[in-house]
CSV table of C-alpha atoms and ligand atoms in Angstrom, one decimal:
chain,number,residue,atom,x,y,z
A,195,MET,CA,11.9,-12.1,-12.2
A,196,LEU,CA,8.8,-13.5,-13.8
A,197,TRP,CA,9.8,-17.0,-12.6
A,198,ALA,CA,10.4,-15.6,-9.1
A,199,GLN,CA,7.0,-13.8,-9.1
A,200,LYS,CA,5.2,-17.0,-10.2
A,201,ARG,CA,6.9,-19.0,-7.5
A,202,ALA,CA,6.0,-16.5,-4.8
A,203,GLY,CA,2.4,-16.7,-6.0
A,204,ARG,CA,2.4,-20.5,-5.8
A,205,VAL,CA,3.9,-20.3,-2.3
A,206,HIS,CA,1.2,-17.8,-1.2
A,207,ARG,CA,-1.6,-20.0,-2.6
A,208,VAL,CA,-0.2,-23.0,-0.7
A,209,ILE,CA,0.1,-21.0,2.5
A,210,ARG,CA,-3.5,-19.8,2.1
A,211,ALA,CA,-4.7,-23.3,1.4
A,212,VAL,CA,-2.9,-24.7,4.4
A,213,ALA,CA,-4.2,-21.8,6.7
A,214,GLY,CA,-7.7,-22.3,5.4
A,215,ALA,CA,-7.6,-26.1,6.1
A,216,THR,CA,-6.1,-25.5,9.6
A,217,ALA,CA,-8.8,-22.9,10.4
A,218,ALA,CA,-11.5,-25.3,9.2
A,219,ALA,CA,-10.0,-28.0,11.3
A,220,LEU,CA,-9.9,-25.8,14.4
A,221,LEU,CA,-13.4,-24.6,13.9
A,222,ALA,CA,-14.6,-28.2,13.6
A,223,LEU,CA,-12.7,-29.1,16.8
A,224,GLY,CA,-14.1,-26.1,18.6
A,225,ALA,CA,-17.6,-27.0,17.5
A,226,GLY,CA,-17.0,-30.6,18.8
A,227,ALA,CA,-15.8,-29.3,22.2
A,228,ALA,CA,-18.7,-26.9,22.4
A,229,ARG,CA,-21.2,-29.8,21.7
A,230,ALA,CA,-19.5,-31.9,24.3
A,231,GLN,CA,-20.0,-29.1,26.8
A,232,GLU,CA,-23.6,-28.6,25.9
A,233,GLU,CA,-25.1,-30.6,28.6
A,234,GLU,CA,-28.7,-31.2,29.4
A,235,LYS,CA,-29.7,-28.5,31.9
A,236,VAL,CA,-30.0,-31.0,34.8
A,237,LEU,CA,-27.9,-31.7,37.9
A,238,ASN,CA,-28.5,-34.8,40.1
A,239,VAL,CA,-27.3,-34.3,43.6
A,240,TYR,CA,-27.1,-37.0,46.4
A,241,ASN,CA,-26.4,-35.5,49.8
A,242,TRP,CA,-26.9,-36.2,53.5
A,243,SER,CA,-30.3,-35.2,54.9
A,244,ASP,CA,-30.6,-31.9,56.8
A,245,TYR,CA,-27.5,-30.6,55.2
A,246,ILE,CA,-28.5,-27.6,53.0
A,247,ALA,CA,-30.2,-24.2,53.3
A,248,GLU,CA,-33.8,-23.5,51.9
A,249,ASP,CA,-32.6,-21.3,49.1
A,250,THR,CA,-29.4,-23.1,48.0
A,251,ILE,CA,-31.0,-25.0,45.2
A,252,ARG,CA,-33.6,-22.4,44.2
A,253,ASN,CA,-30.9,-19.7,43.7
A,254,PHE,CA,-28.6,-22.0,41.7
A,255,GLU,CA,-31.5,-23.0,39.4
A,256,LYS,CA,-32.6,-19.4,38.9
A,257,GLU,CA,-29.2,-18.3,38.0
A,258,THR,CA,-28.1,-21.1,35.8
A,259,GLY,CA,-31.3,-22.5,34.4
A,260,ILE,CA,-30.1,-25.9,35.5
A,261,ARG,CA,-32.8,-28.0,37.2
A,262,VAL,CA,-31.5,-29.8,40.4
A,263,ARG,CA,-32.8,-33.2,41.4
A,264,TYR,CA,-31.9,-33.6,45.0
A,265,ASP,CA,-31.9,-36.9,46.9
A,266,ASN,CA,-30.8,-37.8,50.5
A,267,PHE,CA,-29.0,-40.5,52.2
A,268,ASP,CA,-28.3,-41.1,55.9
A,269,ASN,CA,-25.0,-42.8,56.1
A,270,ASN,CA,-21.8,-43.4,54.1
A,271,GLU,CA,-22.6,-47.1,53.8
A,272,ILE,CA,-25.6,-46.4,51.6
A,273,LEU,CA,-23.8,-44.0,49.3
A,274,HIS,CA,-20.8,-46.3,49.0
A,275,ALA,CA,-22.9,-49.3,48.0
A,276,LYS,CA,-24.5,-47.2,45.2
A,277,LEU,CA,-21.2,-45.9,43.9
A,278,VAL,CA,-19.8,-49.4,43.8
A,279,ALA,CA,-22.8,-50.7,41.9
A,280,GLY,CA,-22.3,-47.9,39.4
A,281,ARG,CA,-24.6,-45.9,37.1
A,282,THR,CA,-26.0,-44.0,40.0
A,283,GLY,CA,-27.1,-41.2,37.6
A,284,TYR,CA,-25.7,-38.7,40.2
A,285,ASP,CA,-23.5,-35.8,39.3
A,286,ILE,CA,-22.6,-34.8,42.8
A,287,VAL,CA,-22.2,-37.0,45.8
A,288,VAL,CA,-21.0,-36.1,49.3
A,289,PRO,CA,-19.0,-38.9,50.9
A,290,GLY,CA,-16.9,-38.6,54.1
A,291,SER,CA,-13.3,-38.0,53.1
A,292,HIS,CA,-12.1,-41.4,54.5
A,293,TRP,CA,-14.7,-43.2,52.4
A,294,ALA,CA,-13.9,-41.0,49.4
A,295,LYS,CA,-10.3,-42.3,49.6
A,296,MET,CA,-11.5,-45.8,48.9
A,297,GLN,CA,-13.7,-44.5,46.1
A,298,ILE,CA,-10.9,-42.6,44.5
A,299,GLU,CA,-8.7,-45.7,44.7
A,300,ALA,CA,-11.4,-47.8,43.0
A,301,GLY,CA,-11.7,-45.2,40.2
A,302,LEU,CA,-15.3,-44.3,41.2
A,303,LEU,CA,-14.7,-40.6,41.3
A,304,ARG,CA,-13.7,-38.2,38.6
A,305,LYS,CA,-10.7,-35.9,38.7
A,306,LEU,CA,-11.8,-32.3,39.1
A,307,ASP,CA,-11.1,-29.7,36.3
A,308,LYS,CA,-9.9,-27.0,38.6
A,309,SER,CA,-9.9,-24.4,35.8
A,310,GLN,CA,-13.7,-24.6,36.1
A,311,ILE,CA,-13.7,-23.9,39.8
A,312,PRO,CA,-12.1,-20.5,40.3
A,313,ASN,CA,-13.7,-20.2,43.8
A,314,LEU,CA,-11.3,-22.9,45.0
A,315,LYS,CA,-9.3,-19.8,46.0
A,316,ASN,CA,-11.6,-19.3,49.0
A,317,LEU,CA,-10.7,-22.6,50.7
A,318,ASP,CA,-8.9,-22.7,54.0
A,319,PRO,CA,-5.5,-24.3,53.4
A,320,ALA,CA,-5.8,-26.1,56.8
A,321,VAL,CA,-8.9,-28.0,55.6
A,322,GLN,CA,-7.3,-28.6,52.2
A,323,ALA,CA,-4.3,-30.2,54.0
A,324,GLN,CA,-6.7,-32.5,56.0
A,325,LEU,CA,-8.4,-33.6,52.7
A,326,ALA,CA,-5.0,-34.1,51.0
A,327,ARG,CA,-4.4,-37.0,53.4
A,328,MET,CA,-7.2,-38.8,51.7
A,329,ASP,CA,-6.9,-37.2,48.2
A,330,PRO,CA,-3.3,-36.3,47.4
A,331,GLY,CA,-3.2,-33.0,45.5
A,332,ASN,CA,-6.9,-32.3,46.3
A,333,ASP,CA,-7.6,-33.6,42.9
A,334,HIS,CA,-11.1,-35.1,43.5
A,335,LEU,CA,-12.7,-33.7,46.6
A,336,VAL,CA,-13.9,-30.3,47.9
A,337,ASN,CA,-15.1,-30.0,51.4
A,338,TRP,CA,-18.9,-29.4,51.7
A,339,MET,CA,-18.8,-29.0,55.5
A,340,TRP,CA,-17.2,-30.6,58.5
A,341,GLY,CA,-18.1,-31.4,62.1
A,342,PHE,CA,-17.7,-34.1,64.7
A,343,THR,CA,-19.4,-37.1,66.2
A,344,ALA,CA,-20.1,-36.6,69.9
A,345,VAL,CA,-22.9,-36.7,72.5
A,346,GLY,CA,-26.0,-34.4,72.7
A,347,ILE,CA,-28.3,-34.2,75.7
A,348,ASN,CA,-31.6,-32.7,76.8
A,349,VAL,CA,-30.0,-30.9,79.7
A,350,GLU,CA,-32.9,-30.9,82.2
A,351,LYS,CA,-34.1,-34.5,81.5
A,352,VAL,CA,-30.5,-35.9,81.8
A,353,ARG,CA,-29.8,-34.0,85.0
A,354,ALA,CA,-33.1,-35.2,86.4
A,355,ALA,CA,-32.6,-38.8,85.4
A,356,LEU,CA,-29.0,-38.9,86.7
A,357,GLY,CA,-29.9,-37.3,89.9
A,358,GLY,CA,-26.3,-36.1,90.2
A,359,PRO,CA,-23.7,-34.3,88.2
A,360,LEU,CA,-22.8,-35.1,84.6
A,361,PRO,CA,-19.7,-37.2,84.1
A,362,ASP,CA,-16.4,-35.4,83.3
A,363,ASN,CA,-16.1,-37.3,80.0
A,364,ALA,CA,-19.3,-37.0,78.0
A,365,TRP,CA,-18.6,-40.3,76.3
A,366,ASP,CA,-19.4,-42.0,79.7
A,367,LEU,CA,-23.0,-41.0,79.1
A,368,VAL,CA,-23.3,-43.4,76.2
A,369,PHE,CA,-20.7,-46.0,77.0
A,370,LYS,CA,-20.9,-46.5,80.8
A,371,PRO,CA,-23.8,-48.7,82.0
A,372,GLU,CA,-23.8,-46.7,85.3
A,373,TYR,CA,-25.0,-43.6,83.4
A,374,ILE,CA,-26.8,-44.8,80.3
A,375,SER,CA,-28.9,-47.2,82.3
A,376,LYS,CA,-30.4,-44.2,84.1
A,377,LEU,CA,-31.2,-42.5,80.8
A,378,LYS,CA,-33.1,-45.3,79.0
A,379,GLY,CA,-36.3,-44.1,80.5
A,380,CYS,CA,-36.1,-40.7,78.7
A,381,GLY,CA,-34.8,-42.2,75.4
A,382,VAL,CA,-31.4,-42.9,74.0
A,383,SER,CA,-30.4,-42.9,70.3
A,384,PHE,CA,-27.3,-44.3,68.7
A,385,LEU,CA,-26.3,-43.4,65.1
A,386,ASP,CA,-27.5,-46.1,62.7
A,387,SER,CA,-24.1,-46.7,61.1
A,388,ALA,CA,-21.3,-49.2,61.9
A,389,THR,CA,-18.6,-46.9,60.8
A,390,GLU,CA,-19.8,-44.1,63.2
A,391,VAL,CA,-20.5,-46.1,66.3
A,392,VAL,CA,-17.6,-48.6,66.3
A,393,PRO,CA,-14.8,-45.9,65.9
A,394,ALA,CA,-16.4,-43.9,68.7
A,395,ALA,CA,-16.3,-47.0,70.9
A,396,LEU,CA,-12.7,-47.8,70.0
A,397,HIS,CA,-11.8,-44.2,70.9
A,398,TYR,CA,-13.6,-44.5,74.2
A,399,LEU,CA,-11.5,-47.6,74.9
A,400,GLY,CA,-8.3,-45.7,74.2
A,401,LYS,CA,-7.7,-47.5,71.0
A,402,PRO,CA,-7.1,-46.0,67.5
A,403,SER,CA,-10.6,-45.3,66.2
A,404,PHE,CA,-9.8,-47.1,63.0
A,405,SER,CA,-7.8,-49.8,64.6
A,406,LYS,CA,-6.5,-52.7,62.4
A,407,GLU,CA,-6.1,-55.0,65.4
A,408,PRO,CA,-8.9,-57.6,65.5
A,409,SER,CA,-8.7,-58.1,69.3
A,410,ASP,CA,-9.7,-54.4,69.7
A,411,TYR,CA,-13.0,-55.3,68.1
A,412,THR,CA,-13.6,-58.1,70.6
A,413,GLN,CA,-13.3,-55.4,73.3
A,414,VAL,CA,-15.7,-53.1,71.4
A,415,ALA,CA,-18.2,-55.9,71.1
A,416,ALA,CA,-18.1,-56.4,74.9
A,417,LEU,CA,-18.5,-52.7,75.5
A,418,LEU,CA,-21.4,-52.3,73.2
A,419,LYS,CA,-23.1,-55.4,74.6
A,420,SER,CA,-23.0,-53.9,78.0
A,421,VAL,CA,-24.9,-50.8,76.9
A,422,ARG,CA,-27.2,-52.4,74.4
A,423,PRO,CA,-30.2,-52.9,76.8
A,424,TYR,CA,-30.4,-49.1,77.2
A,425,VAL,CA,-30.4,-48.0,73.6
A,426,THR,CA,-34.0,-47.2,72.5
A,427,LEU,CA,-33.4,-45.9,69.0
A,428,PHE,CA,-31.0,-46.3,66.1
A,429,SER,CA,-31.2,-43.3,63.8
A,430,ALA,CA,-29.1,-41.1,61.6
A,431,SER,CA,-31.6,-38.4,60.8
A,432,GLY,CA,-34.9,-38.8,62.7
A,433,TYR,CA,-33.2,-38.3,66.0
A,434,ILE,CA,-33.0,-34.6,65.3
A,435,ASN,CA,-36.7,-34.1,65.7
A,436,ASP,CA,-36.9,-36.6,68.5
A,437,MET,CA,-34.4,-34.5,70.5
A,438,ALA,CA,-36.2,-31.3,69.6
A,439,SER,CA,-39.6,-32.7,70.7
A,440,GLY,CA,-38.2,-34.3,73.9
A,441,SER,CA,-38.9,-37.9,73.0
A,442,ILE,CA,-35.2,-38.8,73.5
A,443,CYS,CA,-32.8,-37.2,76.0
A,444,LEU,CA,-29.4,-38.6,74.9
A,445,ALA,CA,-27.9,-39.1,71.4
A,446,LEU,CA,-24.6,-40.4,70.0
A,447,GLY,CA,-24.8,-38.1,67.0
A,448,TRP,CA,-23.3,-35.4,64.8
A,449,SER,CA,-22.5,-32.0,66.1
A,450,GLY,CA,-24.5,-30.0,63.6
A,451,ASP,CA,-27.6,-32.3,63.8
A,452,MET,CA,-27.7,-31.8,67.5
A,453,ASN,CA,-27.4,-28.1,67.1
A,454,ILE,CA,-30.3,-28.2,64.6
A,455,ALA,CA,-32.3,-30.0,67.3
A,456,ARG,CA,-31.5,-27.2,69.7
A,457,GLN,CA,-32.6,-24.6,67.3
A,458,ARG,CA,-35.8,-26.5,66.3
A,459,ALA,CA,-36.7,-26.8,70.0
A,460,ILE,CA,-36.3,-23.0,70.3
A,461,ASP,CA,-38.2,-22.2,67.1
A,462,GLY,CA,-40.9,-24.7,67.8
A,463,LYS,CA,-41.1,-23.6,71.5
A,464,THR,CA,-41.0,-27.2,72.6
A,465,GLY,CA,-39.4,-26.2,75.9
A,466,GLN,CA,-36.6,-28.6,75.5
A,467,LYS,CA,-33.0,-27.4,76.2
A,468,ILE,CA,-30.6,-29.3,74.0
A,469,GLU,CA,-26.8,-29.1,74.3
A,470,VAL,CA,-23.9,-30.6,72.3
A,471,LEU,CA,-21.2,-31.8,74.7
A,472,MET,CA,-17.6,-31.6,73.8
A,473,PRO,CA,-16.1,-34.8,75.2
A,474,ARG,CA,-13.0,-34.3,77.3
A,475,SER,CA,-11.1,-36.9,75.2
A,476,GLY,CA,-12.3,-35.2,72.0
A,477,GLY,CA,-14.9,-36.0,69.4
A,478,LEU,CA,-14.4,-37.7,66.0
A,479,LEU,CA,-13.9,-35.2,63.2
A,480,PHE,CA,-15.3,-35.7,59.8
A,481,PHE,CA,-15.0,-33.9,56.5
A,482,ASP,CA,-17.9,-34.5,54.0
A,483,THR,CA,-16.8,-33.8,50.5
A,484,MET,CA,-18.3,-32.9,47.2
A,485,ALA,CA,-17.2,-35.3,44.5
A,486,ILE,CA,-18.2,-36.2,40.9
A,487,PRO,CA,-18.8,-39.9,40.2
A,488,ALA,CA,-16.7,-41.2,37.3
A,489,ASP,CA,-19.8,-41.9,35.2
A,490,ALA,CA,-21.7,-38.7,36.1
A,491,PRO,CA,-23.9,-37.7,33.2
A,492,HIS,CA,-23.5,-33.9,33.7
A,493,PRO,CA,-19.9,-33.2,34.9
A,494,GLY,CA,-20.0,-29.7,33.5
A,495,ASN,CA,-23.0,-28.8,35.6
A,496,ALA,CA,-21.4,-30.5,38.6
A,497,HIS,CA,-18.4,-28.2,38.3
A,498,LYS,CA,-20.7,-25.2,38.2
A,499,TRP,CA,-22.4,-26.4,41.4
A,500,ILE,CA,-19.1,-26.8,43.2
A,501,ASN,CA,-18.0,-23.3,42.1
A,502,TYR,CA,-21.4,-21.9,43.3
A,503,ILE,CA,-21.3,-23.6,46.7
A,504,LEU,CA,-17.8,-22.1,47.1
A,505,ARG,CA,-19.1,-18.6,46.9
A,506,PRO,CA,-18.6,-17.0,50.4
A,507,GLU,CA,-22.3,-16.1,50.9
A,508,VAL,CA,-23.5,-19.5,49.8
A,509,HIS,CA,-21.2,-21.5,52.0
A,510,ALA,CA,-22.0,-19.2,54.9
A,511,SER,CA,-25.7,-19.8,54.4
A,512,LEU,CA,-25.2,-23.5,54.7
A,513,THR,CA,-23.4,-23.1,58.0
A,514,ASN,CA,-26.0,-20.6,59.3
A,515,LYS,CA,-28.7,-23.1,58.6
A,516,VAL,CA,-27.2,-26.5,59.7
A,517,PHE,CA,-24.5,-25.5,62.2
A,518,TYR,CA,-21.6,-27.3,60.6
A,519,ALA,CA,-18.3,-25.5,59.9
A,520,ASN,CA,-17.4,-24.8,56.3
A,521,PRO,CA,-13.9,-24.7,54.8
A,522,ASN,CA,-14.5,-21.3,53.1
A,523,LYS,CA,-12.3,-18.7,54.7
A,524,ALA,CA,-13.9,-15.9,52.7
A,525,SER,CA,-17.4,-16.9,54.1
A,526,ARG,CA,-16.6,-15.9,57.7
A,527,PRO,CA,-18.0,-12.3,57.4
A,528,PHE,CA,-21.3,-13.8,56.3
A,529,VAL,CA,-21.7,-16.3,59.1
A,530,LYS,CA,-24.1,-15.1,61.8
A,531,PRO,CA,-22.3,-14.0,64.9
A,532,GLU,CA,-24.2,-16.5,67.2
A,533,VAL,CA,-23.2,-19.3,64.9
A,534,ALA,CA,-19.6,-18.1,64.5
A,535,SER,CA,-19.2,-18.0,68.2
A,536,ASN,CA,-20.8,-21.4,68.9
A,537,PRO,CA,-17.8,-23.5,70.2
A,538,THR,CA,-19.4,-26.7,68.8
A,539,VAL,CA,-19.5,-25.2,65.2
A,540,PHE,CA,-16.2,-23.5,64.8
A,541,ILE,CA,-14.2,-25.2,67.5
A,542,SER,CA,-11.4,-23.7,69.6
A,543,ASP,CA,-7.8,-24.6,68.9
A,544,ALA,CA,-7.7,-26.4,72.3
A,545,ASP,CA,-10.7,-28.6,71.4
A,546,MET,CA,-9.3,-29.2,67.9
A,547,ALA,CA,-6.1,-30.5,69.4
A,548,ARG,CA,-8.1,-33.2,71.2
A,549,MET,CA,-10.2,-34.2,68.2
A,550,VAL,CA,-9.6,-37.5,66.4
A,551,ALA,CA,-9.1,-37.1,62.7
A,552,PRO,CA,-10.7,-39.6,60.3
A,553,ASN,CA,-8.5,-42.3,59.1
A,554,SER,CA,-8.5,-44.5,56.0
A,555,LEU,CA,-10.8,-47.4,55.9
A,556,ASN,CA,-10.6,-50.5,53.7
A,557,ASN,CA,-13.0,-53.2,52.9
A,558,ASP,CA,-11.7,-55.7,55.5
A,559,LEU,CA,-12.0,-53.1,58.2
A,560,ARG,CA,-15.4,-52.1,57.1
A,561,ARG,CA,-16.5,-55.7,57.3
A,562,LEU,CA,-15.1,-56.1,60.7
A,563,MET,CA,-16.9,-52.9,61.9
A,564,THR,CA,-20.2,-54.1,60.3
A,565,ARG,CA,-20.0,-57.5,61.9
A,566,THR,CA,-19.3,-55.9,65.3
A,567,TYR,CA,-22.1,-53.4,64.9
A,568,THR,CA,-24.7,-55.8,63.6
A,569,SER,CA,-24.3,-58.1,66.6
A,570,PHE,CA,-24.6,-55.1,68.8
A,571,LYS,CA,-27.7,-53.8,67.1
A,572,THR,CA,-29.5,-57.1,66.8
A,573,GLY,CA,-28.3,-58.0,70.4
A,574,LEU,CA,-27.1,-61.4,69.1
B,680,SPD,N1,-27.4,-34.2,58.7
B,680,SPD,C1,-26.1,-34.3,58.1
B,680,SPD,C2,-25.2,-35.1,58.8
B,680,SPD,C3,-23.9,-35.2,58.1
B,680,SPD,C4,-23.0,-36.1,58.8
B,680,SPD,N2,-22.0,-36.6,58.0
B,680,SPD,C5,-21.2,-37.4,58.9
B,680,SPD,C6,-20.1,-38.1,58.3
B,680,SPD,C7,-19.5,-38.8,59.5
B,680,SPD,N3,-18.4,-39.7,59.1
């Protein structure tokens, strides 16, 4: 009996010791994890220009105490070059989905910790399915907003300069010398980016807009050469104000930007009537995505930002300000009726069926597009 009691006592002491050591180890582990999560209260964001509401950053900072440093870029080429060079210092970047595919494959973007983004539940499965073509499993990317590349006009100036009806296919305005030659006098802008202009020209020629066939690029070069004398500006952001003020009348640009120009013309009472045209053969869709660089210094804060943007009211406020559609189904009740009913923001099923979806891009294709575009731009 005594022996049995002594043994039981020893066993209890051993159990207590082991339990104590385990608890201490767990505490140490927990403290380590907590330290790892204690990030400096800073978030560095790199996003397209004219792509956010006035209060988006202010409200996030107020609520979280995290200070946001916000920089802008104007095309995917600039962002990609920075990511490839590494050590950008950015925690959130916003590449187009087809560029992000390359970046994921190169290990430049971090896998999301979905447990930190409960608002992912608000996303439209149709948009998620689009993104999954570039990011299987939706593991790295969350759509910021989406839109399309098309043609915008100053209605009265273009009608006056053409002296006749608009063409059936809006792409003719920028790619047919017969039309664009008449518009040079009131100012014509093309996007300042090879991977925007060349796919649009391929599409106009009836080719796949990310064709891998080198001879297609010879045809694009000839097409672009034929309209080069009439292009007066290359711009991927300044063209918004130029349209609003009336100093250009035609732009190959992005849907939301041209709607911003329309709104600025109204707000600034410039008297210019801007319209986004939906080309008969469709525009070129794009999906800009929030992603975290692999070497981001504040990945925890980046997850908080993504979750914040995915709140219905926040996502709606972006759309209300910059006229791009968002992927957030729960945000619809917060989108202003005049924005929700604009057919160039949330496009109809019929228009959607004609749109060209972005396709994957690789370095060879990029180089080919850049060469084609550079000789167009420089006129050589
Ligand atoms: N002013 C914001 C424009 C955003 C445009 N993103 C376009 C990506 C096209 N591939």
